[in-house]
Amino acid sequence: MTWIPTFRHFLTFLQIGFLFIIAVLTCNSFFAFLESSSAKDSPHPLVNESRCNAWEKNKQWKNLNFSTPRNTKLFMKLEDFFWKRYVSQLSLPFGLKGSEMFLLKVLAATASYEMPAHIENLKCKTCVVVGNSFAIKNSSLGSIINKHDVIIRINNGPIRGYEKDVGNKTTLRIFYPESTSTNPLLQNDVDTLMVLVPFKPPDLRWLKEILYDEKRVRRDFTHPPPLIWQVDSSKVRVLDPGFMYQTSKQMLRIKFPSKHHFRPSTGLLAVYVALNYCDVVHLAGFGYPPKQNHKQPVHYFETYTMQAMKRSPHDLGLEGQILKRLEKAGALMYLHPHL
Ligand SMILES: *[C@@H]1O[C@H](CO)[C@@H](O)[C@H](O)[C@H]1NC(C)=O
Ligand SMILES: *[C@@H]1O[C@H](CO)[C@@H](O)[C@H](O)[C@H]1NC(C)=O
Ligand SMILES: *[C@@H]1O[C@H](CO)[C@@H](O)[C@H](O)[C@H]1NC(C)=O
Ligand SMILES: *[C@@H]1O[C@H](CO)[C@@H](O)[C@H](O)[C@H]1NC(C)=O
C-alpha cells in the first residue's frame, strides 16, 4: 500500500518543522546568552545596559536639540572619494577643502576605516570618555573604566603608573600630531585605534609622510611632532571633520562662516563623538580647577596650572555649561563628583 500524504499529514509536518525551528532558535539564543555572559563579566551597577533601548535612545537624541541625525560612522573612508565627490566648503578643522589630496593618500595607505567588528556588532555600546583633568587623581576609577565597551582617551593622557585611577584599556586614542609620541604602544593596547583629528593641513601631511616614509617637513607645527611613529597602519583612522563642524555648530552654537577664533576642545569633541556612536556615555577626568585654587594642576600627569591655559583657543566656561546641560538631560553621566 502506498502512502498518500493528506492535508492532515501536511499540517503535522508543518507543526514538527515549526517546533524544530523554535528549538533551534532557543538553543542558539541560550548559547548566545552563555557567550555574552562569559565574554563580559558581571555588569557593574554603573555600567549596565538598562538605558539601552532603541526608543529611549532616539528620544534622548531628540531631547538634545541637535538639528542633525545621529551619525555612527566616525571615520573617513576611501569610498567617500570614489562614490560621491567629496565637496567641502570649509577648510580644516571643520572641513576638507584644500586637504583632499593628503587625505586621499593617507586613506589609501591605511585601508581600514571601521570600528572593530566585536564593538560595531554590540547591541548596546557602553562608552567612557576619559579626559585628562586632575579631577581623576585618586578616584580609583580604573576598574570601572575598564568595564566599558569603548574607552576613549585624549591626546597624551598616560596610563602607565596611573592604572588605578584611569584604567589600562584604550579603544580609541584621539590625537593630533603634536600630542603623540614616537611609540604610542607604551601608553595604549596593541589594538587601540589611533584616531587623528586633523586641525590643519600639515597634520594630514605629517601622517602621509609617516605612512609613506617620505621626507618629514617640520615647519607649521606649534612644536615638532614625532619624526618616527611606530603604529601599525591598519590601526590608524582619521576622524571625519564633520564632527568638529557639528560640535562647533550644535554644541558651541558657532555660526559658519565664522571669524571666531574659538573652537571646541578635543575633550568636548570626544563627548560629541561618543553621543553619536554610543548608547551609554560616561565621563571621567573632566573639569578644571576651581577659580580660587591657583595651585591645582590642570592635568593628572602634569604640573602646569590654569595660568598656562590663558591663551587657550577654547571657551572653557561655555564648555562646562554645555556638559552640565547634557548631564541634566540624562545624555551623559560623570563617574566622579565634579563642580
Ligand atoms: C543600571 O544602571 C543604572 C544607572 O545607569 C542604575 O540606576 C541601575 O541600578 C543599574 N542596574 C543594575 C542591575 O545594576
Ligand atoms: C532642548 O530644548 C527644550 C525646549 O527649548 C529645553 O527645555 C531643553 O532643556 C533643551 N535640552 C537641552 C539638552 O538643552
Ligand atoms: C592622593 O593620594 C595620595 C596618597 O594617599 C596623597 O598623598 C595625595 O595628596 C592625594 N592627592 C589628591 C589630589 O587627593
Ligand atoms: C590591564 O591590567 C590587567 C590587570 O593587571 C591585566 O590583566 C591586563 O592584561 C591589562 N591590560 C592591558 C591592555 O594592559
Short mmCIF file of C-alpha atoms and ligand atoms in Angstrom, two decimals:
data_model
loop_
_atom_site.label_atom_id
_atom_site.label_comp_id
_atom_site.label_asym_id
_atom_site.label_seq_id
_atom_site.Cartn_x
_atom_site.Cartn_y
_atom_site.Cartn_z
CA MET A 1 0.00 0.00 0.00
CA THR A 2 1.47 3.31 -0.98
CA TRP A 3 1.42 6.14 1.48
CA ILE A 4 -0.53 9.14 0.19
CA PRO A 5 0.06 12.38 2.07
CA THR A 6 -3.16 14.05 3.06
CA PHE A 7 -3.77 17.59 4.16
CA ARG A 8 -3.65 16.44 7.81
CA HIS A 9 -0.22 14.88 7.32
CA PHE A 10 0.89 18.07 5.74
CA LEU A 11 -0.25 20.05 8.79
CA THR A 12 1.60 17.65 11.11
CA PHE A 13 4.78 18.12 9.11
CA LEU A 14 4.37 21.85 9.39
CA GLN A 15 3.94 21.55 13.16
CA ILE A 16 7.02 19.36 13.55
CA GLY A 17 9.04 21.73 11.37
CA PHE A 18 7.82 24.67 13.38
CA LEU A 19 8.74 23.04 16.69
CA PHE A 20 12.15 22.15 15.29
CA ILE A 21 12.80 25.77 14.28
CA ILE A 22 11.70 27.01 17.70
CA ALA A 23 14.03 24.51 19.37
CA VAL A 24 17.00 25.60 17.24
CA LEU A 25 16.29 29.28 17.90
CA THR A 26 16.01 28.68 21.63
CA CYS A 27 19.27 26.76 21.71
CA ASN A 28 21.00 29.48 19.72
CA SER A 29 19.87 32.25 21.96
CA PHE A 30 20.77 30.16 25.01
CA PHE A 31 24.32 29.71 23.71
CA ALA A 32 24.49 33.35 22.67
CA PHE A 33 23.45 34.22 26.21
CA LEU A 34 26.16 31.96 27.64
CA GLU A 35 28.74 33.52 25.34
CA SER A 36 27.78 37.06 26.13
CA SER A 37 27.76 36.45 29.86
CA SER A 38 31.16 34.79 29.78
CA ALA A 39 32.69 37.38 27.45
CA LYS A 40 31.70 40.20 29.75
CA ASP A 41 31.99 39.73 33.46
CA SER A 42 29.15 40.72 35.73
CA PRO A 43 27.80 44.21 34.98
CA HIS A 44 28.85 46.98 37.26
CA PRO A 45 25.86 48.91 38.66
CA LEU A 46 27.15 51.97 36.78
CA VAL A 47 28.00 50.22 33.53
CA ASN A 48 24.94 48.23 32.54
CA GLU A 49 22.57 48.15 29.65
CA SER A 50 19.47 49.43 31.41
CA ARG A 51 19.46 52.58 29.32
CA CYS A 52 19.90 50.78 26.03
CA ASN A 53 16.57 50.73 24.42
CA ALA A 54 16.17 51.96 20.88
CA TRP A 55 13.16 54.09 21.67
CA GLU A 56 14.85 55.73 24.64
CA LYS A 57 17.98 56.35 22.63
CA ASN A 58 16.12 58.06 19.85
CA LYS A 59 14.12 60.17 22.26
CA GLN A 60 17.27 61.11 24.11
CA TRP A 61 18.99 62.32 20.93
CA LYS A 62 15.91 64.39 20.06
CA ASN A 63 15.89 65.95 23.52
CA LEU A 64 19.40 67.23 22.94
CA ASN A 65 18.05 69.69 20.39
CA PHE A 66 20.73 68.91 17.81
CA SER A 67 19.40 69.66 14.35
CA THR A 68 21.23 66.72 12.84
CA PRO A 69 20.68 62.95 12.88
CA ARG A 70 22.95 60.69 14.91
CA ASN A 71 25.99 59.72 12.87
CA THR A 72 27.59 56.45 13.91
CA LYS A 73 30.16 56.39 11.09
CA LEU A 74 33.12 58.06 12.71
CA PHE A 75 36.00 57.74 10.27
CA MET A 76 36.83 58.95 6.78
CA LYS A 77 36.70 56.24 4.08
CA LEU A 78 38.38 55.98 0.72
CA GLU A 79 34.99 55.22 -0.88
CA ASP A 80 33.83 58.68 0.11
CA PHE A 81 36.04 59.95 -2.68
CA PHE A 82 35.02 57.43 -5.30
CA TRP A 83 31.26 57.19 -4.91
CA LYS A 84 30.44 60.77 -4.12
CA ARG A 85 32.72 63.63 -4.90
CA TYR A 86 33.71 64.96 -1.52
CA VAL A 87 32.75 68.61 -1.60
CA SER A 88 33.52 70.74 1.37
CA GLN A 89 33.14 74.49 1.61
CA LEU A 90 35.23 74.72 4.76
CA SER A 91 38.89 74.00 5.37
CA LEU A 92 40.34 72.20 8.39
CA PRO A 93 39.50 71.71 11.17
CA PHE A 94 35.84 71.96 10.05
CA GLY A 95 36.06 70.59 6.50
CA LEU A 96 38.49 69.16 3.98
CA LYS A 97 38.72 71.96 1.45
CA GLY A 98 42.29 72.07 0.18
CA SER A 99 43.39 68.91 2.04
CA GLU A 100 41.74 66.30 -0.18
CA MET A 101 44.96 65.02 -1.75
CA PHE A 102 46.75 64.49 1.57
CA LEU A 103 43.71 62.66 2.92
CA LEU A 104 43.34 60.53 -0.21
CA LYS A 105 46.94 59.30 0.14
CA VAL A 106 46.52 58.66 3.87
CA LEU A 107 43.36 56.62 3.34
CA ALA A 108 44.95 54.62 0.52
CA ALA A 109 47.74 53.63 2.94
CA THR A 110 45.63 52.79 6.00
CA ALA A 111 42.99 50.77 4.10
CA SER A 112 40.76 50.25 7.18
CA TYR A 113 38.02 52.66 8.07
CA GLU A 114 35.81 50.84 10.55
CA MET A 115 35.46 50.20 14.24
CA PRO A 116 36.42 46.62 15.22
CA ALA A 117 33.52 44.22 14.44
CA HIS A 118 33.25 42.97 18.05
CA ILE A 119 32.32 46.53 19.07
CA GLU A 120 30.38 47.53 15.97
CA ASN A 121 28.09 44.47 16.39
CA LEU A 122 27.19 45.13 20.03
CA LYS A 123 23.51 45.89 20.53
CA CYS A 124 24.37 48.28 23.31
CA LYS A 125 27.64 50.15 23.39
CA THR A 126 28.77 51.49 26.75
CA CYS A 127 31.43 54.17 26.42
CA VAL A 128 33.57 56.25 28.70
CA VAL A 129 35.43 59.35 27.63
CA VAL A 130 38.48 59.67 29.86
CA GLY A 131 39.60 63.28 29.98
CA ASN A 132 42.95 64.42 31.32
CA SER A 133 41.66 66.51 34.22
CA PHE A 134 43.26 66.46 37.65
CA ALA A 135 39.79 65.51 38.94
CA ILE A 136 40.54 61.85 38.16
CA LYS A 137 43.50 61.76 40.58
CA ASN A 138 42.96 59.32 43.48
CA SER A 139 39.49 58.46 42.09
CA SER A 140 40.23 54.68 41.96
CA LEU A 141 38.03 54.56 38.85
CA GLY A 142 40.41 52.33 36.86
CA SER A 143 38.48 49.07 37.20
CA ILE A 144 35.13 50.75 36.40
CA ILE A 145 36.61 52.48 33.35
CA ASN A 146 37.97 49.11 32.14
CA LYS A 147 34.44 47.62 32.15
CA HIS A 148 33.19 49.83 29.31
CA ASP A 149 33.00 48.50 25.75
CA VAL A 150 34.63 51.62 24.33
CA ILE A 151 37.25 53.60 26.22
CA ILE A 152 38.15 56.88 24.55
CA ARG A 153 41.31 58.70 25.65
CA ILE A 154 42.52 62.08 24.60
CA ASN A 155 45.91 63.28 23.33
CA ASN A 156 48.85 62.28 25.52
CA GLY A 157 46.94 61.22 28.67
CA PRO A 158 49.13 58.39 30.02
CA ILE A 159 48.02 55.14 31.65
CA ARG A 160 51.28 53.58 32.95
CA GLY A 161 51.64 54.42 36.60
CA TYR A 162 48.05 55.74 36.74
CA GLU A 163 46.16 52.46 36.13
CA LYS A 164 44.36 52.52 39.47
CA ASP A 165 42.69 55.84 38.61
CA VAL A 166 42.43 55.79 34.80
CA GLY A 167 42.34 52.07 33.89
CA ASN A 168 44.60 50.37 31.35
CA LYS A 169 42.43 49.68 28.30
CA THR A 170 42.12 52.08 25.37
CA THR A 171 39.79 51.55 22.42
CA LEU A 172 40.23 54.92 20.71
CA ARG A 173 43.05 57.37 21.26
CA ILE A 174 42.06 60.72 19.78
CA PHE A 175 45.19 62.72 18.96
CA TYR A 176 46.84 65.34 16.78
CA PRO A 177 50.49 65.16 15.65
CA GLU A 178 51.93 67.42 18.36
CA SER A 179 50.22 65.39 21.09
CA THR A 180 51.54 61.96 20.12
CA SER A 181 54.90 60.34 20.70
CA THR A 182 57.31 58.04 18.87
CA ASN A 183 56.00 54.84 20.43
CA PRO A 184 52.26 55.11 21.26
CA LEU A 185 52.23 51.42 22.29
CA LEU A 186 53.81 52.45 25.59
CA GLN A 187 50.50 54.08 26.62
CA ASN A 188 47.95 52.06 24.57
CA ASP A 189 46.94 48.46 23.79
CA VAL A 190 48.11 46.63 20.68
CA ASP A 191 44.62 47.02 19.20
CA THR A 192 43.98 50.65 20.18
CA LEU A 193 42.79 52.66 17.18
CA MET A 194 44.81 55.85 16.78
CA VAL A 195 42.29 58.46 15.62
CA LEU A 196 43.79 61.58 14.05
CA VAL A 197 41.82 64.79 14.50
CA PRO A 198 43.18 66.93 11.68
CA PHE A 199 43.28 70.56 12.84
CA LYS A 200 45.28 71.92 9.90
CA PRO A 201 46.58 70.64 6.55
CA PRO A 202 50.10 69.93 7.95
CA ASP A 203 48.51 67.36 10.30
CA LEU A 204 47.44 65.20 7.36
CA ARG A 205 50.72 65.92 5.58
CA TRP A 206 52.59 64.64 8.66
CA LEU A 207 50.58 61.39 8.67
CA LYS A 208 51.13 60.93 4.91
CA GLU A 209 54.89 61.42 5.32
CA ILE A 210 54.95 58.86 8.13
CA LEU A 211 52.87 56.27 6.26
CA TYR A 212 54.87 56.61 3.03
CA ASP A 213 58.18 57.18 4.82
CA GLU A 214 58.73 60.43 2.96
CA LYS A 215 60.97 63.27 3.99
CA ARG A 216 59.37 64.98 7.00
CA VAL A 217 58.53 68.66 6.71
CA ARG A 218 58.93 70.12 10.17
CA ARG A 219 57.54 73.63 9.80
CA ASP A 220 53.94 74.70 10.51
CA PHE A 221 53.65 72.99 13.92
CA THR A 222 53.31 74.57 17.37
CA HIS A 223 56.02 72.16 18.47
CA PRO A 224 57.68 69.36 16.48
CA PRO A 225 55.59 66.19 16.08
CA PRO A 226 57.48 62.86 16.22
CA LEU A 227 59.59 62.05 13.16
CA ILE A 228 59.24 58.34 13.79
CA TRP A 229 55.84 56.93 14.75
CA GLN A 230 55.62 53.21 15.47
CA VAL A 231 52.00 52.44 14.70
CA ASP A 232 50.57 49.62 12.55
CA SER A 233 48.91 51.46 9.64
CA SER A 234 45.76 49.28 9.94
CA LYS A 235 45.20 50.83 13.39
CA VAL A 236 45.14 54.41 12.08
CA ARG A 237 41.88 56.25 11.49
CA VAL A 238 41.01 59.82 10.51
CA LEU A 239 38.06 61.36 12.32
CA ASP A 240 35.51 62.84 9.92
CA PRO A 241 35.93 66.65 10.24
CA GLY A 242 32.14 66.77 10.15
CA PHE A 243 32.27 66.00 13.89
CA MET A 244 34.38 69.09 14.59
CA TYR A 245 31.96 71.12 12.48
CA GLN A 246 28.89 69.72 14.24
CA THR A 247 30.44 70.07 17.71
CA SER A 248 31.06 73.75 16.95
CA LYS A 249 27.65 74.30 15.41
CA GLN A 250 25.40 72.14 17.58
CA MET A 251 27.15 72.44 20.93
CA LEU A 252 29.04 75.76 20.91
CA ARG A 253 26.46 77.35 18.57
CA ILE A 254 29.17 78.89 16.39
CA LYS A 255 27.70 80.26 13.16
CA PHE A 256 29.55 79.49 9.93
CA PRO A 257 31.38 81.07 8.19
CA SER A 258 32.95 82.30 11.40
CA LYS A 259 35.69 84.76 12.23
CA HIS A 260 35.59 83.35 15.75
CA HIS A 261 38.94 82.02 16.90
CA PHE A 262 37.28 79.66 19.39
CA ARG A 263 36.94 76.01 18.58
CA PRO A 264 35.87 73.03 20.70
CA SER A 265 38.45 71.38 22.93
CA THR A 266 39.37 67.82 21.99
CA GLY A 267 37.52 66.73 25.14
CA LEU A 268 34.22 68.29 24.04
CA LEU A 269 34.73 66.88 20.54
CA ALA A 270 35.21 63.41 22.05
CA VAL A 271 31.98 63.79 24.04
CA TYR A 272 30.05 64.73 20.88
CA VAL A 273 31.56 61.74 19.05
CA ALA A 274 30.55 59.45 21.95
CA LEU A 275 26.98 60.80 21.98
CA ASN A 276 26.75 59.95 18.28
CA TYR A 277 28.27 56.48 18.48
CA CYS A 278 27.42 55.11 21.92
CA ASP A 279 24.27 54.09 23.78
CA VAL A 280 25.62 54.92 27.22
CA VAL A 281 28.10 57.78 27.68
CA HIS A 282 30.12 58.22 30.85
CA LEU A 283 32.76 60.84 31.59
CA ALA A 284 35.78 60.65 33.85
CA GLY A 285 38.59 63.16 34.18
CA PHE A 286 36.56 66.19 33.09
CA GLY A 287 36.60 69.58 34.78
CA TYR A 288 39.04 72.39 35.52
CA PRO A 289 40.45 73.54 38.87
CA PRO A 290 38.16 75.88 40.85
CA LYS A 291 38.96 79.57 40.28
CA GLN A 292 40.17 80.13 43.84
CA ASN A 293 42.66 77.24 43.58
CA HIS A 294 45.52 78.71 41.52
CA LYS A 295 47.94 75.98 42.57
CA GLN A 296 45.95 72.93 41.44
CA PRO A 297 47.34 71.40 38.26
CA VAL A 298 45.08 71.15 35.20
CA HIS A 299 46.05 67.58 34.27
CA TYR A 300 46.55 64.42 36.31
CA PHE A 301 50.01 63.84 34.85
CA GLU A 302 51.49 67.35 34.54
CA THR A 303 52.06 70.19 36.97
CA TYR A 304 51.06 73.22 34.95
CA THR A 305 48.15 75.29 36.25
CA MET A 306 45.36 77.39 34.73
CA GLN A 307 47.87 80.25 34.36
CA ALA A 308 49.32 78.41 31.35
CA MET A 309 45.85 77.99 29.80
CA LYS A 310 45.17 81.74 29.49
CA ARG A 311 45.69 81.81 25.74
CA SER A 312 43.68 78.68 25.11
CA PRO A 313 41.51 78.76 21.97
CA HIS A 314 38.71 77.09 23.96
CA ASP A 315 35.82 78.68 25.80
CA LEU A 316 36.18 76.56 28.92
CA GLY A 317 33.33 78.22 30.82
CA LEU A 318 30.88 77.60 27.99
CA GLU A 319 32.06 74.00 27.56
CA GLY A 320 31.46 73.39 31.27
CA GLN A 321 27.88 74.72 30.98
CA ILE A 322 27.23 72.53 27.94
CA LEU A 323 28.39 69.39 29.73
CA LYS A 324 26.25 70.32 32.73
CA ARG A 325 23.18 70.70 30.48
CA LEU A 326 23.84 67.33 28.83
CA GLU A 327 24.21 65.75 32.27
CA LYS A 328 20.90 67.24 33.41
CA ALA A 329 19.22 65.98 30.25
CA GLY A 330 20.44 62.44 31.11
CA ALA A 331 22.59 62.19 27.99
CA LEU A 332 25.77 61.52 29.95
CA MET A 333 26.92 60.74 33.44
CA TYR A 334 30.09 61.67 35.35
CA LEU A 335 31.82 58.82 37.18
CA HIS A 336 33.20 61.17 39.84
CA PRO A 337 31.97 64.19 41.78
CA HIS A 338 32.51 67.46 39.92
CA LEU A 339 31.70 71.16 40.14
C1 LIG B 1 21.99 50.08 35.96
O1 LIG B 1 22.45 51.43 35.87
C2 LIG B 1 21.55 52.40 36.38
C3 LIG B 1 22.19 53.76 36.18
O2 LIG B 1 22.63 53.92 34.87
C4 LIG B 1 21.24 52.12 37.84
O3 LIG B 1 20.30 53.04 38.30
C5 LIG B 1 20.70 50.70 38.00
O4 LIG B 1 20.52 50.41 39.36
C6 LIG B 1 21.67 49.69 37.38
N1 LIG B 1 21.11 48.34 37.43
C7 LIG B 1 21.80 47.27 37.85
C8 LIG B 1 21.09 45.96 37.75
O5 LIG B 1 22.92 47.33 38.31
C1 LIG B 2 16.02 71.44 24.43
O1 LIG B 2 15.04 72.46 24.22
C2 LIG B 2 13.99 72.43 25.19
C3 LIG B 2 12.93 73.45 24.75
O2 LIG B 2 13.54 74.65 24.39
C4 LIG B 2 14.56 72.72 26.57
O3 LIG B 2 13.54 72.67 27.54
C5 LIG B 2 15.62 71.67 26.90
O4 LIG B 2 16.25 71.95 28.14
C6 LIG B 2 16.69 71.61 25.81
N1 LIG B 2 17.56 70.49 26.07
C7 LIG B 2 18.89 70.63 26.19
C8 LIG B 2 19.66 69.37 26.48
O5 LIG B 2 19.47 71.69 26.06
C1 LIG B 3 46.26 61.14 46.51
O1 LIG B 3 46.62 60.18 47.50
C2 LIG B 3 47.96 60.31 47.96
C3 LIG B 3 48.28 59.13 48.89
O2 LIG B 3 47.23 58.91 49.79
C4 LIG B 3 48.11 61.66 48.66
O3 LIG B 3 49.42 61.85 49.11
C5 LIG B 3 47.74 62.78 47.69
O4 LIG B 3 47.76 64.02 48.33
C6 LIG B 3 46.36 62.56 47.10
N1 LIG B 3 46.13 63.54 46.03
C7 LIG B 3 44.94 64.12 45.84
C8 LIG B 3 44.86 65.10 44.74
O5 LIG B 3 43.96 63.86 46.51
C1 LIG B 4 45.25 45.61 32.41
O1 LIG B 4 45.51 45.14 33.72
C2 LIG B 4 45.07 43.82 33.95
C3 LIG B 4 45.28 43.50 35.44
O2 LIG B 4 46.53 43.93 35.89
C4 LIG B 4 45.87 42.87 33.04
O3 LIG B 4 45.43 41.55 33.23
C5 LIG B 4 45.62 43.29 31.59
O4 LIG B 4 46.40 42.50 30.72
C6 LIG B 4 45.97 44.74 31.38
N1 LIG B 4 45.54 45.11 30.03
C7 LIG B 4 46.27 45.89 29.25
C8 LIG B 4 45.69 46.17 27.89
O5 LIG B 4 47.32 46.40 29.58
#
